[in-house]
CSV table of C-alpha atoms in Angstrom, one decimal:
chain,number,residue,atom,x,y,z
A,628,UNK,CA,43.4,101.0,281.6
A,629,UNK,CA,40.0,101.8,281.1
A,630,UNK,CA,41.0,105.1,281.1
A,631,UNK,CA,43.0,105.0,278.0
A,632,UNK,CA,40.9,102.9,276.2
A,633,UNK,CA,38.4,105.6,276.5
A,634,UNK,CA,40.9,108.6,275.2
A,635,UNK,CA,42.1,106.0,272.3
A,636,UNK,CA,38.2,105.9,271.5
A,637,UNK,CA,37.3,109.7,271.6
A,638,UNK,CA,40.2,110.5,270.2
A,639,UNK,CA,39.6,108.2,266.9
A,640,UNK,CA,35.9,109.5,266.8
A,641,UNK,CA,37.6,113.0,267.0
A,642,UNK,CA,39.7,112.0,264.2
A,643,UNK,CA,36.6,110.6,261.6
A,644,UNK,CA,34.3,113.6,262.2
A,645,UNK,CA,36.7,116.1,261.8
A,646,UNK,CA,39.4,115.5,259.4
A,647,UNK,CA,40.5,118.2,257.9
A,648,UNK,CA,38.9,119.3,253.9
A,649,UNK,CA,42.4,119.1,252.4
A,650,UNK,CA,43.2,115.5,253.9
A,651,UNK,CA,39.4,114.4,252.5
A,652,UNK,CA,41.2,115.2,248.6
A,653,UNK,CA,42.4,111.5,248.4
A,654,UNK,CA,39.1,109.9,248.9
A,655,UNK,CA,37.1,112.3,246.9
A,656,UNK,CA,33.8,111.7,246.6
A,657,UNK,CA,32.5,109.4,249.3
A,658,UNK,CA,29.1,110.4,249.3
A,659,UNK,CA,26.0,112.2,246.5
A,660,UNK,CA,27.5,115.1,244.6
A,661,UNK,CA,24.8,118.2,244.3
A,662,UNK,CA,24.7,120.3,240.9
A,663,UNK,CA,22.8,123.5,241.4
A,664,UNK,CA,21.2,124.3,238.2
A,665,UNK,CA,20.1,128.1,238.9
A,666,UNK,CA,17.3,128.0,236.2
A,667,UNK,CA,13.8,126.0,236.0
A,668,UNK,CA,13.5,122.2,234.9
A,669,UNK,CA,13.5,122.0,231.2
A,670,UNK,CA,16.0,124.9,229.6
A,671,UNK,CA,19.0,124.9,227.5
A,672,UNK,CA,21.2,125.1,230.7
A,673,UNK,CA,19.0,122.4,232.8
A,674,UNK,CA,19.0,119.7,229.7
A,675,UNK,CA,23.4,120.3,229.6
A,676,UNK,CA,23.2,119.4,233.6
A,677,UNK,CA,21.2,116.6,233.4
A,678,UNK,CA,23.8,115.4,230.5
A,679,UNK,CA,27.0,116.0,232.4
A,680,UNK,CA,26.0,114.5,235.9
A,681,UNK,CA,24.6,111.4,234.6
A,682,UNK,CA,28.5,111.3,232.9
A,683,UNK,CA,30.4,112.5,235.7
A,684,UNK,CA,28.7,109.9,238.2
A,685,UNK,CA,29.8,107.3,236.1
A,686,UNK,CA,33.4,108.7,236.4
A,687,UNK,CA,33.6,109.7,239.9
A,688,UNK,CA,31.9,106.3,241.5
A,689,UNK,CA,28.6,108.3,243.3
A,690,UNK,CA,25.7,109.8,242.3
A,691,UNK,CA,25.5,113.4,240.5
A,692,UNK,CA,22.3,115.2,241.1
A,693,UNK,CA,21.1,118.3,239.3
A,694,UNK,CA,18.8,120.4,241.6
A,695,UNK,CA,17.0,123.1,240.2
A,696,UNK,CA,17.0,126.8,242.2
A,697,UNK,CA,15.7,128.9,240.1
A,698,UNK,CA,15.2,132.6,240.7
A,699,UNK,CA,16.3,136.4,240.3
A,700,UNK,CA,18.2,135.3,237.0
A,701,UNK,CA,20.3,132.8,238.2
A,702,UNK,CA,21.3,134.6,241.6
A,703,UNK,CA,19.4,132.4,243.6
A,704,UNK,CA,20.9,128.8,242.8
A,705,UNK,CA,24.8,131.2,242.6
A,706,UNK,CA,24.2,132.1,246.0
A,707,UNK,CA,23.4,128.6,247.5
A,708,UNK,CA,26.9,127.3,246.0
A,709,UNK,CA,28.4,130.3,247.3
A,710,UNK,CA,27.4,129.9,250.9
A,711,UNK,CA,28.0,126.1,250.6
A,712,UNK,CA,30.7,124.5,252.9
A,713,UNK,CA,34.0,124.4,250.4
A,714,UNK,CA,34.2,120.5,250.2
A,715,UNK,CA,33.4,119.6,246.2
A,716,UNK,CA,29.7,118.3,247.4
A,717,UNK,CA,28.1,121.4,245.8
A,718,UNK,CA,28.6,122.3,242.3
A,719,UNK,CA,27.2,125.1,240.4
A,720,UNK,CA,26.1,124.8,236.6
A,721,UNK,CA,27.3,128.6,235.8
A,722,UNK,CA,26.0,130.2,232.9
A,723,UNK,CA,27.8,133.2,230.7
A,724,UNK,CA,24.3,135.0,232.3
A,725,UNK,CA,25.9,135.0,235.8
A,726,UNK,CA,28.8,137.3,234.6
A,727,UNK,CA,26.4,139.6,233.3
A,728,UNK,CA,24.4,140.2,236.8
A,729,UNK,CA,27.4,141.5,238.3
A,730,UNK,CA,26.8,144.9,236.0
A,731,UNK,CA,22.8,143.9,235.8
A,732,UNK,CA,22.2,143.9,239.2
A,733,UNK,CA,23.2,146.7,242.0
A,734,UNK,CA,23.5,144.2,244.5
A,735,UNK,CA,24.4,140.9,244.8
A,736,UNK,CA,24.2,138.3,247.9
A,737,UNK,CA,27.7,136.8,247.0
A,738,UNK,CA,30.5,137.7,244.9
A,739,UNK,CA,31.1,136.0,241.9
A,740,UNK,CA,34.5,136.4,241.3
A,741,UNK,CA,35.7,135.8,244.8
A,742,UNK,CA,33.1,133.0,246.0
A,743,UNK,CA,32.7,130.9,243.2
A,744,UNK,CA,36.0,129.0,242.1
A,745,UNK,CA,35.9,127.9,238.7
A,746,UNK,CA,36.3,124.6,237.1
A,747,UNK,CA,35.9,123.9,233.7
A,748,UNK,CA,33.9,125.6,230.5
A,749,UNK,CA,31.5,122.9,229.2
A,750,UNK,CA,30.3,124.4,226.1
A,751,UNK,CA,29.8,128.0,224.0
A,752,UNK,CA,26.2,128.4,222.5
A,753,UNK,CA,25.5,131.4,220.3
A,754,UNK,CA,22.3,133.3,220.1
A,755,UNK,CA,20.6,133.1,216.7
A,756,UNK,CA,18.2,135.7,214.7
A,757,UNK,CA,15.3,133.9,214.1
A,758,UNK,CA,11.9,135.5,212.5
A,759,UNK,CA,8.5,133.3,211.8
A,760,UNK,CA,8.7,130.8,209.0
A,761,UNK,CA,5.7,132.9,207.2
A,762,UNK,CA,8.0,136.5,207.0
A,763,UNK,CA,8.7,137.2,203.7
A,764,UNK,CA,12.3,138.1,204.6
A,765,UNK,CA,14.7,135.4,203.8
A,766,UNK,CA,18.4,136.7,204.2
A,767,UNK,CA,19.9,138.7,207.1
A,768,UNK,CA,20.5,141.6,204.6
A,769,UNK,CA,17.1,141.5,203.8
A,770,UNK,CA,16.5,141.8,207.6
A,771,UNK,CA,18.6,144.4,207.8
A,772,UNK,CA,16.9,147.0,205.2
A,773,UNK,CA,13.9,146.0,206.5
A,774,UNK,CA,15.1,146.6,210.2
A,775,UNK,CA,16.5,150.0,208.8
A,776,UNK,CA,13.6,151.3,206.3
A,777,UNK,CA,10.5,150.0,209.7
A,778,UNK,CA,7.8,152.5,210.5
A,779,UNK,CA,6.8,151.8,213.2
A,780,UNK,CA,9.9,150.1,214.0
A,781,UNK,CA,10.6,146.1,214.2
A,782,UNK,CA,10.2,144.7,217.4
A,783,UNK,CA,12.0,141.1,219.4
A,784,UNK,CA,11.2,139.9,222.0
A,785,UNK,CA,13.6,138.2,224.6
A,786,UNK,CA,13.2,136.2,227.6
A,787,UNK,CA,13.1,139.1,230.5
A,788,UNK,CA,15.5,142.9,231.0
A,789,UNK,CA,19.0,141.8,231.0
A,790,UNK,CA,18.8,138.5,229.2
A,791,UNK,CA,21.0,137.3,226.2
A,792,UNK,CA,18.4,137.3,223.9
A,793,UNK,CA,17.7,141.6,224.9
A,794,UNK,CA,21.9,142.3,225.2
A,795,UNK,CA,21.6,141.0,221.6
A,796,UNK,CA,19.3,142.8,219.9
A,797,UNK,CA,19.6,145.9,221.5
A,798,UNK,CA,23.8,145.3,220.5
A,799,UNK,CA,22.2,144.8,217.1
A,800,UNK,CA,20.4,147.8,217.2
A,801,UNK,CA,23.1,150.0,218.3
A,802,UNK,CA,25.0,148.2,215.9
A,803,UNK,CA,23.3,149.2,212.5
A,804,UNK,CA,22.0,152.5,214.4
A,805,UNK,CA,18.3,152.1,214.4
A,806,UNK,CA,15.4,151.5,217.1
A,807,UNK,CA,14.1,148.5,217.5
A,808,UNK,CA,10.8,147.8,220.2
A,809,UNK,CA,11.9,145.1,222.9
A,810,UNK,CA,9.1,143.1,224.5
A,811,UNK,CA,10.5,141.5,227.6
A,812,UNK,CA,8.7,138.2,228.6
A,813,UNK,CA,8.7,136.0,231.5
A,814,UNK,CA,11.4,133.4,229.7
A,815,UNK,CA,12.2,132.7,226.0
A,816,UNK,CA,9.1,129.7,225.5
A,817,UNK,CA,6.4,132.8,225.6
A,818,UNK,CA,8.7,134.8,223.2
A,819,UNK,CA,9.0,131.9,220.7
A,820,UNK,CA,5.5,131.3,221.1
A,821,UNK,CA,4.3,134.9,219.9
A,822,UNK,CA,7.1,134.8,217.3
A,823,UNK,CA,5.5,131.7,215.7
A,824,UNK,CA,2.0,132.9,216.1
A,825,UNK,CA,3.2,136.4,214.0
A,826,UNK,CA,3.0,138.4,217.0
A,827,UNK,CA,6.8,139.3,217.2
A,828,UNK,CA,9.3,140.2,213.7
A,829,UNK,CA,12.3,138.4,215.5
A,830,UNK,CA,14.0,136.8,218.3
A,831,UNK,CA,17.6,136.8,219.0
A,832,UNK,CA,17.1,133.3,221.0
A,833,UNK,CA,20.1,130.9,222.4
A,834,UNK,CA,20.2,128.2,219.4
A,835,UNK,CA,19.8,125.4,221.6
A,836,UNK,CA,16.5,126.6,222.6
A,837,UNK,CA,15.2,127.0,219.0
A,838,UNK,CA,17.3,124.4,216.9
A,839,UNK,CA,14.5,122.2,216.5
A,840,UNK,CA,12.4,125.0,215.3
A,841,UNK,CA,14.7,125.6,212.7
A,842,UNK,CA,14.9,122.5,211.6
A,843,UNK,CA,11.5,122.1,211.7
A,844,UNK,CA,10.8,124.9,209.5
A,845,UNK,CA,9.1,126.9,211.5
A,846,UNK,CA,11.6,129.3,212.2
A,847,UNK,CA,14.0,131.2,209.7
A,848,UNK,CA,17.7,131.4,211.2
A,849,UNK,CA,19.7,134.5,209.7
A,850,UNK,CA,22.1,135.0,211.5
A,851,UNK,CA,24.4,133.7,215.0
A,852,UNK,CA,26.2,136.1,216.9
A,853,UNK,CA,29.0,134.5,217.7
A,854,UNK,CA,32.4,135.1,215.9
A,855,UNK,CA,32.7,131.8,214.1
A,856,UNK,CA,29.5,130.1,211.7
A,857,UNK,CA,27.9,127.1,214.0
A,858,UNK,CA,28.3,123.9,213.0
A,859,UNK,CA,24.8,123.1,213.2
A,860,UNK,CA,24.1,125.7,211.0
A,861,UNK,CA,26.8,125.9,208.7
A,862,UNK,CA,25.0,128.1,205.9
A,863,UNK,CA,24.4,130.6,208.5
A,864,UNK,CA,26.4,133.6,208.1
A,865,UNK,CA,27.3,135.6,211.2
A,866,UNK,CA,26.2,138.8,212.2
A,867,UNK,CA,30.4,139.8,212.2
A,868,UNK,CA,30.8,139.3,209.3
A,869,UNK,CA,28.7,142.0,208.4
A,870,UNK,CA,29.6,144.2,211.3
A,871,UNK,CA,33.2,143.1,212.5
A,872,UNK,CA,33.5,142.4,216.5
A,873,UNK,CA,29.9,141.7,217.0
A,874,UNK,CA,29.9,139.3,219.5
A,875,UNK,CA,27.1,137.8,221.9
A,876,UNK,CA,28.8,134.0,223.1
A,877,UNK,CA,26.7,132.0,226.0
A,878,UNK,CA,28.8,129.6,227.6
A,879,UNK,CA,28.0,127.0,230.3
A,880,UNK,CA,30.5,125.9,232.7
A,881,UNK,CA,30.6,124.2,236.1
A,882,UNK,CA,31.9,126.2,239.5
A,883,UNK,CA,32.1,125.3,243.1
A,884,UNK,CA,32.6,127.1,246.1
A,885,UNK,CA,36.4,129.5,246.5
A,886,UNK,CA,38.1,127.9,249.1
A,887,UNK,CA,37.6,124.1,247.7
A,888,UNK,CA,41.1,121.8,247.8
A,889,UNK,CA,42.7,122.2,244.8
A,890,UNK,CA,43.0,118.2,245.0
A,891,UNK,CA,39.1,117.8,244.5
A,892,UNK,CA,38.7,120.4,241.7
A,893,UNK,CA,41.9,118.8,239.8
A,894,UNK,CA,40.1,115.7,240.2
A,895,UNK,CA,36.5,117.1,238.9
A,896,UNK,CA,38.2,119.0,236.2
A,897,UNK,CA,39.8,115.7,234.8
A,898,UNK,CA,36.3,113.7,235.3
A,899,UNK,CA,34.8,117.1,233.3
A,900,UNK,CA,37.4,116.4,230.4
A,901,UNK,CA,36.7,112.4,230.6
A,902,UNK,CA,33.0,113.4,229.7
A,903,UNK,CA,33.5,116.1,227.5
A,904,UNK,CA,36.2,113.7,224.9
A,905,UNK,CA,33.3,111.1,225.0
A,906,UNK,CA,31.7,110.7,221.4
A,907,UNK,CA,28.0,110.5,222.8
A,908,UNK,CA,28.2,113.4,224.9
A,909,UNK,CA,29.7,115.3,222.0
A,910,UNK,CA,27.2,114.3,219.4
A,911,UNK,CA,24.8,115.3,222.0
A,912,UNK,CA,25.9,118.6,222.5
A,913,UNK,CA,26.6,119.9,219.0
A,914,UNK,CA,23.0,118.0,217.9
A,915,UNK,CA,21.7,120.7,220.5
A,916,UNK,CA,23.6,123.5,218.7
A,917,UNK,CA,26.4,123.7,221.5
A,918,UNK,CA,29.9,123.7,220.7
A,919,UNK,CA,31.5,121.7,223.4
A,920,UNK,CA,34.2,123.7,224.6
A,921,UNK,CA,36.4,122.6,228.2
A,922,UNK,CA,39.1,124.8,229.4
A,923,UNK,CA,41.3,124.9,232.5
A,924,UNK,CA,40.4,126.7,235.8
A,925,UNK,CA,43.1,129.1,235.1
A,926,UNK,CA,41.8,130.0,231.6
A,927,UNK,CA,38.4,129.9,232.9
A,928,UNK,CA,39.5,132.3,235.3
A,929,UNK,CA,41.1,134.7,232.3
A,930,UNK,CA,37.6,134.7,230.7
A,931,UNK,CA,35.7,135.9,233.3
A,932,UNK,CA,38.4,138.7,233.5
A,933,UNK,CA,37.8,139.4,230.1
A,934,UNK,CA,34.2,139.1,230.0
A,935,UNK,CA,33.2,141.2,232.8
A,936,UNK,CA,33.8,144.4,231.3
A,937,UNK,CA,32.7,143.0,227.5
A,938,UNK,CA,28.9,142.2,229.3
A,939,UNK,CA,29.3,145.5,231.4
A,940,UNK,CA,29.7,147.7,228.2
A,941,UNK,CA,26.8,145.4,226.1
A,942,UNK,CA,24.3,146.0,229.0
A,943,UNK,CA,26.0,149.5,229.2
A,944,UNK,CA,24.1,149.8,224.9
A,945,UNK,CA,21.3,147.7,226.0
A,946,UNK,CA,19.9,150.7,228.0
A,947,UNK,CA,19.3,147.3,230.9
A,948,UNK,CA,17.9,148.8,234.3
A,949,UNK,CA,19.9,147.4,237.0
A,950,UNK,CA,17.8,145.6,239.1
């Protein structure tokens, strides 16, 4: 008898500690949920983190936590939800950036396409053209002849090799067939800072990093680069509509480990939804300059299929070194 009771016993134990990932689905989450945020405290991708997990722990019943691992352009915090055990407890806040690395960069520690299982698009952010609130320019035509007629030639600065704000204004370069001098810094604050100070003619910066410049009129926006007018600034043309198909789109999203139960990520993608339809978290979003933007994991999946090759051939223009 004693016997048995003691299988029955080892046998349950066996059962609670190692029940299977699928079979966990139902019960999804028990426990804290990490979000890897691959970028330092305080950016345009951090701020969007700390937004959606304080949402999403409200809908899922535990605790959200943004963790910042920053490093090698995002690589760093990729790679820790790429090696992380396939269960929904470790979430990556994926920038558009993170497409771009698989071109930038000759080798990687994971495989974005095969380790990290999308989820959902959370929002598209354009970069904008922005010059100090003292140039005499006013109009992105204006910017353009004086971009063109420049000797030496204009200069922007950007946020490091390989970043949205250089693939934009070297694609602008290209573009209108002229040189321009790129001063890579060490992050986009420096790069406004010189900007404002008159030390740099323009920046092609993410909006939500600069919006309150703007509005504070100490920045001049010319232009977005995104296909579509933002609607935070709604009197500012686009750069396509002067040059058809130019198009430089950020986008954050969240990701988790490939291999995760298709259970748990139905179940965060409808929590991601939940969030994304609430009017706060909109307002908050598009007051940022974001345009909140969800999407399915299969259509996620379609535009990272699409967008590899896009970034390859922008960085391709850019003259980027791989690192």
């Amino acid at each position: 008898m004693l016997n048995r009771l003691c299988i029955h016993v080892c046998m349950t134990v066996s059962a609670l500690f190692f029940t299977p990932i699928w079979a966990q689905g139902t019960t999804y989450p028990t426990k804290p949920i990490t979000l890897i945020v691959p970028y330092a405290p305080g950016g345009s991708t951090d701020i969007t983190a700390r937004l959606i997990a304080e949402h999403l722990s409200k809908r899922l019943g535990q605790q959200v936590v943004a963790e910042n691992r920053a490093g090698a352009g995002g690589n760093i915090g990729a790679n820790v939800v790429a090696q992380a055990v396939p269960d929904g407890y470790t979430l990556l806040m994926a920038p558009s950036s993170l497409v771009a690395n698989i071109s930038l960069y000759k080798s990687l520690p994971y495989d974005f396409r095969k380790d990290l299982e999308p989820i959902s698009r959370i929002a598209m952010i354009p970069n904008v053209l922005v010059i100090g609130a003292d140039s005499k320019i006013n109009t992105f035509a204006e910017f353009i002849a004086a971009a063109k007629a420049a000797k030496p030639p204009l200069n922007y600065g950007s946020a490091g090799s390989g970043s949205s704000q250089h693939l934009a204004g070297a694609l602008f370069a290209n573009t209108i067939k002229i040189e321009m001098g790129h001063i890579p810094y060490k992050g986009g604050a420096p790069a406004l800072v010189d900007l404002m100070g008159g030390r740099l003619d323009a920046v092609f910066a993410p909006l939500v990093e600069v919006l309150p410049y703007i509005q504070g009129k100490k920045l001049k926006a010319l232009a977005v680069t995104t296909p579509m007018r933002s609607p935070a600034l709604p009197d500012v043309p686009t750069v396509a509509e002067t040059f058809p198909g130019f198009d430089i789109t950020l986008w954050n999203s969240i990701m988790t480990r490939s291999g995760t139960p298709p259970e748990i990520i139905a179940k965060l993608h409808q929590a991601i939804q939940e969030v994304l339809a609430q009017p706060d978290v909109l307002q908050t979003l598009r007051t940022q300059g974001s345009n909140p933007s969800g999407n399915t994991p299969s259509d996620f999946k379609a535009l990272i299929a699409q967008e590899v090759p896009k970034w390859a051939e922008v960085i391709k223009v850019s003259g980027a070194e791989t690192q």
